[in-house]
mmCIF file of C-alpha atoms in Angstrom:
data_model
loop_
_atom_site.group_PDB
_atom_site.id
_atom_site.type_symbol
_atom_site.label_atom_id
_atom_site.label_comp_id
_atom_site.label_asym_id
_atom_site.label_seq_id
_atom_site.Cartn_x
_atom_site.Cartn_y
_atom_site.Cartn_z
ATOM 1 C CA MET A 82 27.336 35.472 -0.530
ATOM 2 C CA THR A 83 28.976 39.101 -0.940
ATOM 3 C CA PRO A 84 26.137 40.967 -3.048
ATOM 4 C CA LYS A 85 27.428 42.274 -6.474
ATOM 5 C CA GLY A 86 27.262 45.550 -5.743
ATOM 6 C CA ASN A 87 29.531 45.679 -2.578
ATOM 7 C CA PRO A 88 32.384 42.891 -2.449
ATOM 8 C CA ALA A 89 34.613 42.476 -0.255
ATOM 9 C CA PRO A 90 38.027 40.374 -0.348
ATOM 10 C CA ALA A 91 37.653 37.077 1.059
ATOM 11 C CA ASP A 92 39.884 37.266 3.382
ATOM 12 C CA SER A 93 39.018 40.801 5.240
ATOM 13 C CA PRO A 94 36.270 40.873 7.507
ATOM 14 C CA PRO A 95 33.513 42.744 7.657
ATOM 15 C CA THR A 96 33.803 45.750 10.178
ATOM 16 C CA ALA A 97 31.481 46.741 11.488
ATOM 17 C CA LEU A 98 30.479 49.752 9.550
ATOM 18 C CA ASP A 99 29.666 46.841 6.648
ATOM 19 C CA LEU A 100 27.663 44.938 9.547
ATOM 20 C CA THR A 101 25.951 47.746 10.169
ATOM 21 C CA ASP A 102 24.972 48.756 6.878
ATOM 22 C CA ARG A 103 24.046 45.502 5.673
ATOM 23 C CA ALA A 104 21.573 45.580 8.300
ATOM 24 C CA ARG A 105 20.328 48.703 8.035
ATOM 25 C CA ASN A 106 19.792 47.977 3.791
ATOM 26 C CA PHE A 107 18.269 44.557 5.319
ATOM 27 C CA ARG A 108 15.565 46.687 6.857
ATOM 28 C CA LEU A 109 15.145 49.502 4.542
ATOM 29 C CA ARG A 110 14.388 46.651 1.595
ATOM 30 C CA MET A 111 11.723 45.242 3.773
ATOM 31 C CA ALA A 112 10.065 48.587 5.036
ATOM 32 C CA ILE A 113 10.074 48.819 0.723
ATOM 33 C CA VAL A 114 8.401 45.807 0.174
ATOM 34 C CA ASP A 115 6.340 45.184 3.302
ATOM 35 C CA ARG A 116 4.801 48.871 1.946
ATOM 36 C CA GLU A 117 4.645 46.951 -1.192
ATOM 37 C CA ALA A 118 2.421 45.013 0.047
ATOM 38 C CA GLN A 119 -0.045 46.635 2.118
ATOM 39 C CA THR A 120 -0.829 48.572 -0.882
ATOM 40 C CA ALA A 121 -1.236 45.493 -2.964
ATOM 41 C CA LEU A 122 -3.622 44.054 -0.243
ATOM 42 C CA ASP A 123 -5.612 47.487 -0.235
ATOM 43 C CA MET A 124 -6.797 46.764 -3.835
ATOM 44 C CA THR A 125 -8.539 43.573 -2.014
ATOM 45 C CA ARG A 126 -10.924 45.277 -0.008
ATOM 46 C CA ASP A 127 -13.716 46.617 0.196
ATOM 47 C CA ARG A 128 -14.329 50.109 1.420
ATOM 48 C CA TYR A 129 -14.739 48.357 5.595
ATOM 49 C CA GLY A 130 -11.706 46.871 5.164
ATOM 50 C CA ARG A 131 -12.415 43.253 4.712
ATOM 51 C CA ILE A 132 -11.030 41.719 2.784
ATOM 52 C CA VAL A 133 -13.275 40.399 -0.228
ATOM 53 C CA HIS A 134 -10.195 38.944 -2.909
ATOM 54 C CA PRO A 135 -8.852 35.650 -1.231
ATOM 55 C CA ASP A 136 -6.859 34.422 -3.947
ATOM 56 C CA ALA A 137 -5.711 37.736 -4.874
ATOM 57 C CA ALA A 138 -4.725 38.807 -1.485
ATOM 58 C CA ALA A 139 -2.692 35.480 -1.086
ATOM 59 C CA GLN A 140 -0.743 36.255 -4.342
ATOM 60 C CA VAL A 141 0.519 39.291 -2.742
ATOM 61 C CA ARG A 142 1.628 37.604 0.266
ATOM 62 C CA ALA A 143 3.753 34.880 -1.410
ATOM 63 C CA HIS A 144 5.041 37.702 -3.549
ATOM 64 C CA ARG A 145 6.036 39.580 -0.218
ATOM 65 C CA ASP A 146 7.141 36.538 0.956
ATOM 66 C CA ARG A 147 9.436 36.485 -2.721
ATOM 67 C CA ALA A 148 11.216 38.810 -1.688
ATOM 68 C CA ALA A 149 11.256 39.452 2.406
ATOM 69 C CA VAL A 150 14.137 36.002 1.406
ATOM 70 C CA GLU A 151 15.784 37.775 -1.838
ATOM 71 C CA ALA A 152 16.804 40.733 0.733
ATOM 72 C CA TYR A 153 17.598 38.468 3.551
ATOM 73 C CA THR A 154 20.239 36.523 1.177
ATOM 74 C CA THR A 155 21.112 39.681 -0.660
ATOM 75 C CA TYR A 156 21.998 41.427 3.040
ATOM 76 C CA LEU A 157 21.598 39.677 5.602
ATOM 77 C CA ALA A 158 22.503 36.229 5.197
ATOM 78 C CA PRO A 159 26.507 36.501 4.920
ATOM 79 C CA CYS A 160 27.214 38.984 7.670
ATOM 80 C CA ALA A 161 24.300 37.871 10.210
ATOM 81 C CA ASP A 162 26.411 36.005 12.780
ATOM 82 C CA ALA A 163 28.708 38.124 12.331
ATOM 83 C CA LEU A 164 26.856 40.917 13.655
ATOM 84 C CA LEU A 165 25.437 39.156 16.135
ATOM 85 C CA ASP A 166 29.258 38.032 17.584
ATOM 86 C CA THR A 167 29.798 42.355 17.223
ATOM 87 C CA ALA A 168 26.843 43.203 19.422
ATOM 88 C CA ARG A 169 27.491 40.449 22.226
ATOM 89 C CA HIS A 170 31.386 41.579 22.329
ATOM 90 C CA ALA A 171 29.801 45.479 22.906
ATOM 91 C CA LEU A 172 27.232 44.366 24.669
ATOM 92 C CA ASP A 173 29.646 43.381 27.353
ATOM 93 C CA GLU A 174 31.350 46.185 27.733
ATOM 94 C CA LEU A 175 28.477 48.558 28.334
ATOM 95 C CA PRO A 176 28.351 49.401 32.246
ATOM 96 C CA PRO A 177 25.543 47.478 34.168
ATOM 97 C CA ALA A 178 21.616 49.064 33.579
ATOM 98 C CA ARG A 179 18.320 48.383 33.053
ATOM 99 C CA HIS A 180 17.793 47.360 28.917
ATOM 100 C CA LEU A 181 20.596 45.148 28.603
ATOM 101 C CA GLU A 182 19.311 42.121 30.193
ATOM 102 C CA GLY A 183 16.301 42.734 27.235
ATOM 103 C CA TRP A 184 18.656 43.764 24.709
ATOM 104 C CA ARG A 185 20.787 40.379 25.349
ATOM 105 C CA THR A 186 17.766 38.279 25.376
ATOM 106 C CA MET A 187 16.311 40.557 21.692
ATOM 107 C CA LEU A 188 19.926 39.083 19.883
ATOM 108 C CA ASP A 189 19.204 35.904 21.669
ATOM 109 C CA ALA A 190 16.049 35.592 19.443
ATOM 110 C CA LEU A 191 17.643 37.764 16.691
ATOM 111 C CA ALA A 192 19.956 34.186 16.680
ATOM 112 C CA SER A 193 16.969 31.823 16.760
ATOM 113 C CA SER A 194 15.391 32.675 13.962
ATOM 114 C CA THR A 195 18.680 33.613 11.555
ATOM 115 C CA ALA A 196 20.032 29.588 12.898
ATOM 116 C CA ALA A 197 16.041 29.263 11.804
ATOM 117 C CA ILE A 198 15.691 30.899 8.861
ATOM 118 C CA ARG A 199 19.005 28.881 7.308
ATOM 119 C CA ARG A 200 17.007 25.937 7.944
ATOM 120 C CA MET A 201 14.259 25.644 6.622
ATOM 121 C CA LEU A 202 16.427 27.713 3.230
ATOM 122 C CA ASP A 203 18.393 24.531 3.521
ATOM 123 C CA ARG A 204 16.181 22.195 3.715
ATOM 124 C CA PRO A 205 14.511 20.386 0.453
ATOM 125 C CA THR A 206 11.297 21.118 -1.247
ATOM 126 C CA ALA A 207 8.637 20.682 -4.784
ATOM 127 C CA PRO A 208 9.712 21.616 -7.542
ATOM 128 C CA GLY A 209 7.093 24.930 -8.661
ATOM 129 C CA PRO A 210 5.632 27.787 -7.781
ATOM 130 C CA ALA A 211 3.060 25.812 -5.299
ATOM 131 C CA GLY A 212 6.702 24.520 -3.352
ATOM 132 C CA GLU A 213 8.795 27.832 -3.746
ATOM 133 C CA ARG A 214 5.580 28.936 -1.784
ATOM 134 C CA ALA A 215 5.517 26.278 1.005
ATOM 135 C CA GLN A 216 9.555 27.097 1.878
ATOM 136 C CA HIS A 217 9.086 30.885 2.164
ATOM 137 C CA ARG A 218 6.182 31.073 4.108
ATOM 138 C CA PRO A 219 6.868 30.105 7.344
ATOM 139 C CA LEU A 220 9.856 32.240 7.127
ATOM 140 C CA TRP A 221 8.238 35.715 7.067
ATOM 141 C CA PRO A 222 7.627 36.231 10.691
ATOM 142 C CA HIS A 223 12.053 35.031 11.073
ATOM 143 C CA LEU A 224 12.430 37.862 8.869
ATOM 144 C CA THR A 225 10.435 40.146 10.140
ATOM 145 C CA ILE A 226 12.067 39.774 13.587
ATOM 146 C CA TRP A 227 15.120 41.150 12.103
ATOM 147 C CA ALA A 228 13.492 43.403 10.153
ATOM 148 C CA ASP A 229 11.545 44.800 13.443
ATOM 149 C CA HIS A 230 14.521 44.621 16.047
ATOM 150 C CA GLY A 231 17.744 44.310 14.294
ATOM 151 C CA PHE A 232 18.160 47.600 14.888
ATOM 152 C CA ILE A 233 19.111 46.928 18.329
ATOM 153 C CA ALA A 234 22.492 44.450 17.320
ATOM 154 C CA SER A 235 23.501 47.420 14.465
ATOM 155 C CA HIS A 236 23.462 50.190 17.400
ATOM 156 C CA LEU A 237 25.189 47.490 20.009
ATOM 157 C CA ALA A 238 28.419 46.602 17.032
ATOM 158 C CA ASP A 239 28.052 49.867 16.221
ATOM 159 C CA LEU A 240 29.455 51.319 19.872
ATOM 160 C CA ASP A 241 32.983 50.892 19.108
ATOM 161 C CA GLN A 242 33.143 54.504 16.476
ATOM 162 C CA ARG A 243 31.366 55.632 18.565
ATOM 163 C CA GLN A 244 33.248 58.227 20.802
ATOM 164 C CA GLN A 245 33.618 58.147 24.717
ATOM 165 C CA HIS A 246 32.072 61.279 26.791
ATOM 166 C CA LYS A 247 34.063 62.746 29.318
ATOM 167 C CA ALA A 248 32.475 65.648 31.498
ATOM 168 C CA PRO A 249 33.834 68.262 30.571
ATOM 169 C CA LEU A 250 32.658 70.588 33.964
ATOM 170 C CA THR A 251 34.421 70.387 36.994
ATOM 171 C CA VAL A 252 32.493 69.896 40.388
ATOM 172 C CA ASP A 253 31.953 73.566 41.140
ATOM 173 C CA GLU A 254 31.047 74.155 37.198
ATOM 174 C CA GLN A 255 28.700 71.721 37.281
ATOM 175 C CA GLN A 256 27.080 72.945 40.675
ATOM 176 C CA MET A 257 27.208 76.937 39.026
ATOM 177 C CA TRP A 258 25.285 75.752 35.989
ATOM 178 C CA THR A 259 22.841 73.613 37.544
ATOM 179 C CA GLU A 260 21.834 76.592 40.161
ATOM 180 C CA ARG A 261 21.318 79.227 36.708
ATOM 181 C CA ALA A 262 19.338 76.347 34.417
ATOM 182 C CA ARG A 263 16.690 76.008 37.845
ATOM 183 C CA ALA A 264 16.986 79.649 37.384
ATOM 184 C CA ALA A 265 16.085 80.097 34.281
ATOM 185 C CA GLN A 266 13.654 76.663 34.632
ATOM 186 C CA ARG A 267 11.833 79.028 37.574
ATOM 187 C CA ARG A 268 11.809 82.328 35.080
ATOM 188 C CA GLY A 269 10.648 79.800 32.602
ATOM 189 C CA GLU A 270 13.472 80.430 30.476
ATOM 190 C CA LEU A 271 14.768 77.291 29.589
ATOM 191 C CA GLU A 272 13.175 75.899 26.391
ATOM 192 C CA LEU A 273 13.882 71.812 26.577
ATOM 193 C CA THR A 274 14.600 70.833 22.478
ATOM 194 C CA GLU A 275 15.858 67.446 22.030
ATOM 195 C CA SER A 276 16.400 64.081 24.802
ATOM 196 C CA TRP A 277 17.780 60.233 24.568
ATOM 197 C CA TYR A 278 18.955 57.596 26.540
ATOM 198 C CA ALA A 279 22.676 57.326 27.564
ATOM 199 C CA ALA A 280 23.547 53.526 27.771
ATOM 200 C CA ASP A 281 23.467 53.576 31.156
ATOM 201 C CA GLY A 282 20.091 54.153 31.110
ATOM 202 C CA GLN A 283 19.971 57.618 32.018
ATOM 203 C CA PRO A 284 18.195 60.911 30.231
ATOM 204 C CA ILE A 285 19.795 63.470 29.063
ATOM 205 C CA THR A 286 18.335 66.640 27.874
ATOM 206 C CA LEU A 287 19.162 69.519 25.423
ATOM 207 C CA ALA A 288 17.709 72.766 26.462
ATOM 208 C CA TYR A 289 18.486 76.488 25.355
ATOM 209 C CA LEU A 290 19.243 78.263 28.877
ATOM 210 C CA VAL A 291 17.735 82.061 27.793
ATOM 211 C CA GLU A 292 19.602 84.720 30.419
ATOM 212 C CA GLU A 293 18.337 88.402 29.318
ATOM 213 C CA ASP A 294 19.033 88.511 25.575
ATOM 214 C CA ASP A 295 22.047 85.674 25.203
ATOM 215 C CA SER A 296 21.169 81.653 25.106
ATOM 216 C CA THR A 297 23.284 78.801 25.574
ATOM 217 C CA VAL A 298 23.135 75.173 24.603
ATOM 218 C CA VAL A 299 23.010 73.165 27.626
ATOM 219 C CA ALA A 300 22.970 69.477 28.902
ATOM 220 C CA LEU A 301 21.299 68.223 31.250
ATOM 221 C CA ARG A 302 21.153 64.353 32.957
ATOM 222 C CA GLY A 303 18.415 63.357 34.758
ATOM 223 C CA ASP A 304 14.109 63.844 33.951
ATOM 224 C CA PRO A 305 14.337 67.731 34.230
ATOM 225 C CA ASP A 306 10.788 68.368 35.866
ATOM 226 C CA ALA A 307 12.252 66.454 38.661
ATOM 227 C CA PRO A 308 14.641 66.906 41.242
ATOM 228 C CA GLY A 309 18.402 65.994 41.450
ATOM 229 C CA TRP A 310 18.701 66.848 37.174
ATOM 230 C CA GLN A 311 21.967 67.678 36.596
ATOM 231 C CA VAL A 312 23.321 70.055 33.494
ATOM 232 C CA ILE A 313 26.910 68.250 33.073
ATOM 233 C CA GLY A 314 28.128 70.277 29.718
ATOM 234 C CA HIS A 315 27.406 73.757 28.074
ATOM 235 C CA TYR A 316 28.070 74.277 24.209
ATOM 236 C CA THR A 317 27.407 76.594 21.775
ATOM 237 C CA HIS A 318 25.813 74.588 19.339
ATOM 238 C CA GLU A 319 23.865 71.543 19.790
ATOM 239 C CA TYR A 320 26.128 70.467 17.120
ATOM 240 C CA GLU A 321 28.574 70.430 19.132
ATOM 241 C CA ALA A 322 27.153 69.579 22.050
ATOM 242 C CA GLY A 323 25.988 65.639 19.734
ATOM 243 C CA GLN A 324 29.598 65.533 19.190
ATOM 244 C CA VAL A 325 30.475 64.806 22.804
ATOM 245 C CA LEU A 326 27.868 64.007 24.739
ATOM 246 C CA PRO A 327 26.670 59.895 25.527
ATOM 247 C CA ALA A 328 25.719 58.039 22.386
ATOM 248 C CA PRO A 329 21.669 58.617 22.733
ATOM 249 C CA VAL A 330 20.748 54.455 22.709
ATOM 250 C CA PRO A 331 17.354 52.796 21.041
ATOM 251 C CA PRO A 332 14.811 54.086 22.215
ATOM 252 C CA GLY A 333 12.526 51.704 23.858
ATOM 253 C CA VAL A 334 8.299 50.327 22.483
ATOM 254 C CA LEU A 335 5.500 50.271 24.242
ATOM 255 C CA ARG A 336 4.449 47.066 23.992
ATOM 256 C CA ALA A 337 6.772 44.117 23.785
ATOM 257 C CA ASP A 338 4.210 42.425 20.848
ATOM 258 C CA PHE A 339 5.081 45.428 19.004
ATOM 259 C CA SER A 340 6.001 44.559 15.703
ATOM 260 C CA GLU A 341 5.525 47.251 12.350
ATOM 261 C CA PHE A 342 5.783 44.078 9.831
ATOM 262 C CA ASN A 343 3.429 41.881 10.978
ATOM 263 C CA ARG A 344 0.037 44.170 12.421
ATOM 264 C CA ALA A 345 -2.991 42.458 12.726
ATOM 265 C CA GLU A 346 -5.715 42.802 10.043
ATOM 266 C CA PRO A 347 -7.663 45.328 10.327
ATOM 267 C CA ALA A 348 -10.895 45.259 11.647
ATOM 268 C CA PRO A 349 -13.833 46.917 9.309
ATOM 269 C CA GLU A 350 -14.699 50.038 10.130
ATOM 270 C CA VAL A 351 -17.775 52.690 9.331
ATOM 271 C CA SER A 352 -15.862 56.625 8.388
ATOM 272 C CA LEU A 353 -17.535 59.632 10.525
ATOM 273 C CA GLN A 354 -17.375 61.482 7.830
ATOM 274 C CA GLU A 355 -19.894 58.007 6.614
ATOM 275 C CA LEU A 356 -22.094 57.807 9.345
ATOM 276 C CA ILE A 357 -22.628 61.988 8.993
ATOM 277 C CA GLN A 358 -24.112 61.457 5.753
ATOM 278 C CA SER A 359 -26.777 58.062 6.302
ATOM 279 C CA VAL A 360 -27.896 60.591 8.717
ATOM 280 C CA ILE A 361 -28.323 63.647 6.355
ATOM 281 C CA GLU A 362 -29.678 60.537 4.266
ATOM 282 C CA SER A 363 -31.886 59.553 6.976
ATOM 283 C CA GLN A 364 -35.448 59.936 6.350
ATOM 284 C CA HIS A 365 -36.980 57.404 9.028
ATOM 285 C CA ALA A 366 -35.606 58.284 12.939
ATOM 286 C CA GLY A 367 -34.578 54.657 12.588
ATOM 287 C CA ASP A 368 -32.165 55.169 9.967
ATOM 288 C CA ALA A 369 -30.982 57.562 11.788
ATOM 289 C CA SER A 370 -30.797 55.661 15.752
ATOM 290 C CA ASN A 371 -28.829 53.139 13.245
ATOM 291 C CA ALA A 372 -26.217 55.744 11.985
ATOM 292 C CA LEU A 373 -25.718 57.142 15.280
ATOM 293 C CA LEU A 374 -25.304 53.607 17.512
ATOM 294 C CA SER A 375 -23.173 52.307 14.398
ATOM 295 C CA ALA A 376 -20.665 55.372 16.637
ATOM 296 C CA THR A 377 -20.778 53.759 19.856
ATOM 297 C CA GLN A 378 -20.894 50.368 18.525
ATOM 298 C CA ARG A 379 -18.336 47.776 20.834
ATOM 299 C CA GLY A 380 -16.181 44.764 19.823
ATOM 300 C CA HIS A 381 -14.262 43.332 17.113
ATOM 301 C CA ASP A 382 -15.689 46.260 14.739
ATOM 302 C CA ALA A 383 -16.289 48.915 17.362
ATOM 303 C CA GLY A 384 -17.395 52.826 16.194
ATOM 304 C CA PRO A 385 -15.424 56.013 16.472
ATOM 305 C CA MET A 386 -16.228 57.126 19.806
ATOM 306 C CA VAL A 387 -15.230 53.608 20.647
ATOM 307 C CA ARG A 388 -11.692 53.713 19.056
ATOM 308 C CA LEU A 389 -11.434 57.253 20.503
ATOM 309 C CA GLN A 390 -11.734 56.167 23.670
ATOM 310 C CA GLU A 391 -8.778 53.073 23.140
ATOM 311 C CA LEU A 392 -6.777 55.950 21.686
ATOM 312 C CA LEU A 393 -6.890 57.553 24.575
ATOM 313 C CA GLN A 394 -6.335 54.778 26.815
ATOM 314 C CA THR A 395 -3.558 53.712 24.608
ATOM 315 C CA GLY A 396 -1.890 57.669 25.024
ATOM 316 C CA ALA A 397 -2.029 57.619 28.977
ATOM 317 C CA GLN A 398 -0.400 54.017 28.859
ATOM 318 C CA PHE A 399 2.900 55.434 26.255
ATOM 319 C CA ALA A 400 2.326 58.819 28.486
ATOM 320 C CA GLY A 401 2.584 57.168 31.835
ATOM 321 C CA ALA A 402 5.428 54.665 30.314
ATOM 322 C CA LEU A 403 8.152 57.597 29.377
ATOM 323 C CA GLU A 404 8.474 57.317 33.740
ATOM 324 C CA THR A 405 8.965 60.914 33.836
ATOM 325 C CA VAL A 406 7.223 63.498 36.062
ATOM 326 C CA GLN A 407 5.228 65.295 33.077
ATOM 327 C CA GLY A 408 4.246 62.454 31.086
ATOM 328 C CA ARG A 409 2.579 60.304 34.816
ATOM 329 C CA GLN A 410 0.437 63.704 34.209
ATOM 330 C CA VAL A 411 -0.756 63.747 31.106
ATOM 331 C CA ALA A 412 -0.999 59.959 31.900
ATOM 332 C CA VAL A 413 -3.833 61.509 34.298
ATOM 333 C CA ARG A 414 -5.412 63.872 32.046
ATOM 334 C CA LEU A 415 -5.892 61.427 29.307
ATOM 335 C CA SER A 416 -7.211 58.159 31.322
ATOM 336 C CA ALA A 417 -9.540 61.382 32.666
ATOM 337 C CA LEU A 418 -10.376 62.306 29.392
ATOM 338 C CA GLY A 419 -10.548 58.699 28.252
ATOM 339 C CA ARG A 420 -13.605 58.442 31.227
ATOM 340 C CA GLN A 421 -15.800 61.332 29.959
ATOM 341 C CA ILE A 422 -15.705 59.802 27.041
ATOM 342 C CA GLU A 423 -16.732 56.192 28.296
ATOM 343 C CA PHE A 424 -18.926 58.316 29.867
ATOM 344 C CA LEU A 425 -20.109 60.442 26.406
ATOM 345 C CA THR A 426 -21.271 57.073 23.807
ATOM 346 C CA ARG A 427 -23.079 55.617 26.749
ATOM 347 C CA GLU A 428 -25.000 59.028 26.374
ATOM 348 C CA VAL A 429 -24.946 58.857 22.823
ATOM 349 C CA GLU A 430 -26.711 55.185 22.912
ATOM 350 C CA GLU A 431 -29.698 56.336 24.894
ATOM 351 C CA ALA A 432 -30.562 59.034 22.852
ATOM 352 C CA ALA A 433 -29.901 56.866 19.668
ATOM 353 C CA GLU A 434 -32.125 54.227 21.656
ATOM 354 C CA ASP A 435 -35.136 57.067 22.240
ATOM 355 C CA LEU A 436 -34.327 58.267 18.364
ATOM 356 C CA GLY A 437 -35.544 54.873 16.887
ATOM 357 C CA ALA A 438 -38.175 54.341 19.167
ATOM 358 C CA THR A 439 -40.201 58.047 17.670
ATOM 359 C CA VAL A 440 -40.828 55.676 15.069
ATOM 360 C CA ALA A 441 -40.848 58.645 13.405
ATOM 361 C CA VAL A 442 -40.101 59.309 9.898
ATOM 362 C CA LEU A 443 -39.529 63.625 8.253
ATOM 363 C CA PRO A 444 -42.328 66.546 7.529
ATOM 364 C CA PRO A 445 -43.628 66.244 3.960
ATOM 365 C CA HIS A 446 -42.935 69.781 4.027
ATOM 366 C CA ARG A 447 -38.800 69.375 3.957
ATOM 367 C CA THR A 448 -39.156 69.068 0.611
ATOM 368 C CA PRO A 449 -35.485 68.758 -1.363
ATOM 369 C CA ALA A 450 -33.544 71.796 -3.103
ATOM 370 C CA PRO A 451 -32.447 71.080 -6.018
ATOM 371 C CA ARG A 452 -29.079 72.838 -6.460
ATOM 372 C CA LEU A 453 -26.171 72.499 -9.460
ATOM 373 C CA ARG A 454 -22.932 72.232 -7.751
ATOM 374 C CA PRO A 455 -19.761 73.749 -10.136
ATOM 375 C CA GLY A 456 -16.730 71.158 -10.225
ATOM 376 C CA PRO A 457 -13.673 73.764 -9.687
ATOM 377 C CA ALA A 458 -12.508 76.020 -12.111
ATOM 378 C CA VAL A 459 -10.303 74.102 -15.563
ATOM 379 C CA GLY A 460 -6.364 73.894 -14.624
ATOM 380 C CA THR A 461 -7.123 75.434 -10.390
ATOM 381 C CA THR A 462 -6.139 73.433 -7.268
ATOM 382 C CA PRO A 463 -8.220 72.698 -4.104
ATOM 383 C CA PRO A 464 -6.979 74.970 -1.386
ATOM 384 C CA THR A 465 -4.111 73.841 0.785
ATOM 385 C CA PRO A 466 -5.213 72.621 4.327
ATOM 386 C CA PRO A 467 -3.583 74.540 6.766
ATOM 387 C CA PRO A 468 -0.272 72.655 7.898
ATOM 388 C CA ARG A 469 -0.670 71.051 11.403
ATOM 389 C CA THR A 470 1.400 71.636 13.957
ATOM 390 C CA SER A 471 4.173 69.833 16.126
ATOM 391 C CA THR A 472 6.063 70.782 19.820
ATOM 392 C CA ALA A 473 8.700 72.151 19.202
ATOM 393 C CA ALA A 474 11.256 69.708 21.490
ATOM 394 C CA ARG A 475 12.832 66.330 19.441
ATOM 395 C CA HIS A 476 13.512 63.532 19.882
ATOM 396 C CA ARG A 477 16.582 61.189 19.192
#
């Protein structure tokens, strides 16, 4: 079918732009549906993230599933097969690279999900809301495969619209510019700004080459922190570079089972602020000890200190997965910090147990001092928090 807002002649095959627009619109609509569902599901949880209203949660998921099916039939159903055919044709034209086999497998998975969705929608169902829910519920995993990974098919289908890179430098010019850039790097005046991967799997990095009071945008091929990188072009500004350099391919993921739309249910979690407040409100040593032990608790409902260690370990995995010299160095640092947090967690756990073993209470001379805490004046707003810092480098 053709969506009402995007008519097309019946005898006119969709262009690559039409196909990628439809897939992009489907993903945008799915993102809205998922965000609205997560917001509604939050209303069914308690303060620790546990669902305490299961019937309401089931209704939210049923509404989400129905909206996702509507998005599919509106945007993707009319063009999924054509999009996959165009993507496969473009994939066959690409030069050999490590990522192509994974992309081919992903296209096969998208095709399988498309066939499964079509079978389920064509299957007769019982009338009424219960039958609709029974039909839509198993569709969500297949729809999210398209929402999560359809961008790979869109990228491939869009390849014919992109320019082919032509090396603007002769061999001698490339050597000269590479030597200038390496000299600037030794002086600390090669400022990296943006990086991406080309279709052949090679990393490309834009940088400002600073010489005295002048700077030039240069493009590097290879890891800037490893031997062997070269300058493949110099430009007046970044926009000019983007017009002639190889187009970026979609970046990879840290874990193959990643899904933005099928996240695991959040584990019960007590915040650090709440644990601090628990210690302040404690009068018995055992109560303060329990608050400290909650920070070091392990397992499904792990405490904040254990979660921090998991964050550092995951960050180390990410840094190592970049497969760059600097990434590997950062991975080592984060792994070392994770081991330090593990040591600190054990120390806190032992200290908390010792505190609980004191079997003591706060002395009565520590009397409260009641005070009125005035609220903010009418018409005033809380102070603005300081802005978050960010690195200069950008990534396509």
